[in-house]
CSV table of N, CA and C in Angstrom, one decimal:
chain,number,residue,atom,x,y,z
Q,1,MET,N,14.1,-1.9,1.6
Q,1,MET,CA,12.9,-2.8,1.6
Q,1,MET,C,11.6,-1.9,1.6
Q,2,ALA,N,10.8,-2.2,0.7
Q,2,ALA,CA,9.5,-1.4,0.6
Q,2,ALA,C,8.4,-2.2,1.3
Q,3,ILE,N,7.2,-1.6,1.2
Q,3,ILE,CA,6.1,-2.3,1.8
Q,3,ILE,C,5.7,-3.5,1.0
Q,4,THR,N,4.9,-4.4,1.7
Q,4,THR,CA,4.3,-5.5,1.0
Q,4,THR,C,2.8,-5.5,1.2
Q,5,ILE,N,2.1,-5.8,0.1
Q,5,ILE,CA,0.7,-5.8,0.2
Q,5,ILE,C,0.2,-7.2,-0.1
Q,6,ASN,N,-0.6,-7.8,0.8
Q,6,ASN,CA,-1.2,-9.1,0.6
Q,6,ASN,C,-2.5,-8.9,-0.3
Q,7,ALA,N,-2.3,-9.0,-1.6
Q,7,ALA,CA,-3.3,-8.7,-2.6
Q,7,ALA,C,-4.5,-9.7,-2.4
Q,8,GLU,N,-4.3,-10.9,-2.0
Q,8,GLU,CA,-5.4,-11.8,-1.8
Q,8,GLU,C,-6.4,-11.4,-0.7
Q,9,GLU,N,-5.9,-10.6,0.3
Q,9,GLU,CA,-6.7,-10.2,1.4
Q,9,GLU,C,-7.2,-8.8,1.3
Q,10,CYS,N,-6.6,-8.0,0.3
Q,10,CYS,CA,-7.0,-6.6,0.2
Q,10,CYS,C,-8.4,-6.5,-0.2
Q,11,ILE,N,-9.2,-5.5,0.4
Q,11,ILE,CA,-10.6,-5.3,0.1
Q,11,ILE,C,-10.8,-4.2,-0.9
Q,12,GLY,N,-9.7,-3.5,-1.3
Q,12,GLY,CA,-9.8,-2.5,-2.3
Q,12,GLY,C,-10.5,-1.2,-1.8
Q,13,CYS,N,-10.3,-0.9,-0.5
Q,13,CYS,CA,-11.0,0.3,0.0
Q,13,CYS,C,-10.3,1.6,-0.4
Q,14,GLY,N,-9.0,1.6,-0.8
Q,14,GLY,CA,-8.3,2.8,-1.2
Q,14,GLY,C,-7.8,3.7,-0.1
Q,15,ALA,N,-7.9,3.2,1.1
Q,15,ALA,CA,-7.3,4.1,2.2
Q,15,ALA,C,-5.8,4.3,2.1
Q,16,CYS,N,-5.1,3.2,1.6
Q,16,CYS,CA,-3.7,3.3,1.5
Q,16,CYS,C,-3.3,4.3,0.3
Q,17,VAL,N,-4.1,4.2,-0.7
Q,17,VAL,CA,-3.9,5.1,-1.9
Q,17,VAL,C,-3.9,6.6,-1.4
Q,18,ASP,N,-5.0,6.9,-0.6
Q,18,ASP,CA,-5.1,8.3,-0.1
Q,18,ASP,C,-4.0,8.7,0.8
Q,19,SER,N,-3.5,7.7,1.6
Q,19,SER,CA,-2.5,8.0,2.6
Q,19,SER,C,-1.1,8.2,2.1
Q,20,CYS,N,-0.7,7.6,1.0
Q,20,CYS,CA,0.7,7.7,0.5
Q,20,CYS,C,1.1,9.1,0.1
Q,21,PRO,N,2.1,9.6,0.8
Q,21,PRO,CA,2.5,11.0,0.4
Q,21,PRO,C,3.2,11.1,-0.9
Q,22,LEU,N,3.6,10.0,-1.5
Q,22,LEU,CA,4.3,10.0,-2.8
Q,22,LEU,C,3.5,9.5,-3.9
Q,23,ASP,N,2.2,9.2,-3.6
Q,23,ASP,CA,1.3,8.6,-4.6
Q,23,ASP,C,1.8,7.4,-5.3
Q,24,LEU,N,2.4,6.5,-4.5
Q,24,LEU,CA,3.0,5.3,-5.1
Q,24,LEU,C,2.1,4.1,-5.1
Q,25,ILE,N,0.9,4.2,-4.5
Q,25,ILE,CA,0.0,3.1,-4.4
Q,25,ILE,C,-1.3,3.4,-5.3
Q,26,GLU,N,-1.7,2.5,-6.0
Q,26,GLU,CA,-3.0,2.6,-6.8
Q,26,GLU,C,-3.8,1.3,-6.7
Q,27,LEU,N,-5.0,1.4,-7.0
Q,27,LEU,CA,-5.8,0.2,-7.1
Q,27,LEU,C,-5.8,-0.3,-8.5
Q,28,LYS,N,-5.4,-1.6,-8.6
Q,28,LYS,CA,-5.4,-2.3,-9.9
Q,28,LYS,C,-6.2,-3.5,-9.8
Q,29,ALA,N,-7.2,-3.6,-10.6
Q,29,ALA,CA,-8.1,-4.7,-10.6
Q,29,ALA,C,-8.8,-4.9,-9.2
Q,30,GLY,N,-9.0,-3.8,-8.6
Q,30,GLY,CA,-9.7,-3.8,-7.3
Q,30,GLY,C,-8.9,-4.0,-6.1
Q,31,VAL,N,-7.6,-4.1,-6.2
Q,31,VAL,CA,-6.7,-4.3,-5.1
Q,31,VAL,C,-5.5,-3.3,-5.1
Q,32,ALA,N,-5.0,-3.0,-4.0
Q,32,ALA,CA,-3.9,-2.1,-3.9
Q,32,ALA,C,-2.6,-2.7,-4.5
Q,33,ALA,N,-1.8,-1.8,-5.1
Q,33,ALA,CA,-0.6,-2.2,-5.7
Q,33,ALA,C,0.4,-1.1,-5.6
Q,34,LEU,N,1.7,-1.4,-5.3
Q,34,LEU,CA,2.7,-0.4,-5.1
Q,34,LEU,C,3.4,-0.3,-6.5
Q,35,ASN,N,3.4,1.0,-7.0
Q,35,ASN,CA,3.9,1.3,-8.3
Q,35,ASN,C,5.4,1.2,-8.4
Q,36,ASP,N,6.1,1.8,-7.5
Q,36,ASP,CA,7.6,1.9,-7.5
Q,36,ASP,C,8.2,1.6,-6.2
Q,37,ALA,N,8.5,0.3,-5.9
Q,37,ALA,CA,9.1,-0.1,-4.6
Q,37,ALA,C,10.3,0.7,-4.3
Q,38,ASP,N,11.2,1.0,-5.2
Q,38,ASP,CA,12.4,1.7,-5.0
Q,38,ASP,C,12.2,3.1,-4.5
Q,39,ALA,N,11.1,3.7,-4.8
Q,39,ALA,CA,10.8,5.1,-4.4
Q,39,ALA,C,10.1,5.2,-3.0
Q,40,CYS,N,9.6,4.0,-2.5
Q,40,CYS,CA,8.9,4.0,-1.2
Q,40,CYS,C,9.9,4.4,-0.1
Q,41,ILE,N,9.5,5.3,0.7
Q,41,ILE,CA,10.3,5.8,1.8
Q,41,ILE,C,10.0,5.2,3.1
Q,42,GLU,N,9.1,4.1,3.1
Q,42,GLU,CA,8.8,3.4,4.3
Q,42,GLU,C,8.3,4.3,5.4
Q,43,CYS,N,7.4,5.2,5.1
Q,43,CYS,CA,6.9,6.1,6.1
Q,43,CYS,C,5.8,5.4,6.9
Q,44,ALA,N,5.2,4.3,6.4
Q,44,ALA,CA,4.2,3.5,7.1
Q,44,ALA,C,2.8,4.1,7.2
Q,45,SER,N,2.6,5.2,6.4
Q,45,SER,CA,1.3,5.8,6.5
Q,45,SER,C,0.2,4.8,5.9
Q,46,CYS,N,0.6,4.1,4.9
Q,46,CYS,CA,-0.3,3.1,4.3
Q,46,CYS,C,-0.6,2.0,5.3
Q,47,VAL,N,0.4,1.6,6.0
Q,47,VAL,CA,0.3,0.5,7.0
Q,47,VAL,C,-0.7,0.9,8.1
Q,48,ASP,N,-0.6,2.2,8.5
Q,48,ASP,CA,-1.5,2.7,9.5
Q,48,ASP,C,-2.9,2.9,9.0
Q,49,ALA,N,-3.0,3.2,7.7
Q,49,ALA,CA,-4.3,3.5,7.1
Q,49,ALA,C,-5.1,2.2,6.8
Q,50,CYS,N,-4.5,1.1,6.6
Q,50,CYS,CA,-5.1,-0.1,6.1
Q,50,CYS,C,-6.1,-0.7,7.2
Q,51,PRO,N,-7.3,-0.7,7.0
Q,51,PRO,CA,-8.3,-1.2,8.0
Q,51,PRO,C,-8.2,-2.8,8.2
Q,52,THR,N,-7.6,-3.5,7.2
Q,52,THR,CA,-7.6,-4.9,7.3
Q,52,THR,C,-6.2,-5.5,7.5
Q,53,ASN,N,-5.2,-4.6,7.8
Q,53,ASN,CA,-3.9,-4.9,8.1
Q,53,ASN,C,-3.2,-5.9,7.1
Q,54,VAL,N,-3.4,-5.6,5.8
Q,54,VAL,CA,-2.8,-6.4,4.8
Q,54,VAL,C,-1.5,-5.8,4.2
Q,55,ILE,N,-1.1,-4.6,4.8
Q,55,ILE,CA,0.1,-4.0,4.3
Q,55,ILE,C,1.1,-4.0,5.5
Q,56,SER,N,2.3,-4.4,5.1
Q,56,SER,CA,3.4,-4.5,6.2
Q,56,SER,C,4.7,-4.0,5.6
Q,57,LEU,N,5.6,-3.6,6.5
Q,57,LEU,CA,6.9,-3.2,6.1
Q,57,LEU,C,7.9,-4.4,6.2
């Protein structure tokens, strides 16, 4: 199971993008999006980096 991102609540700050060690998250239309859920290693760095707590495992 990979992370989930609540796109409706995402503020598009990019903190999760910078924190992902595998570069799996990018901003699309101003919100965070996970590119490859199968490649996600669930390290939770994006969860910890998100200032609005819209990312969860």
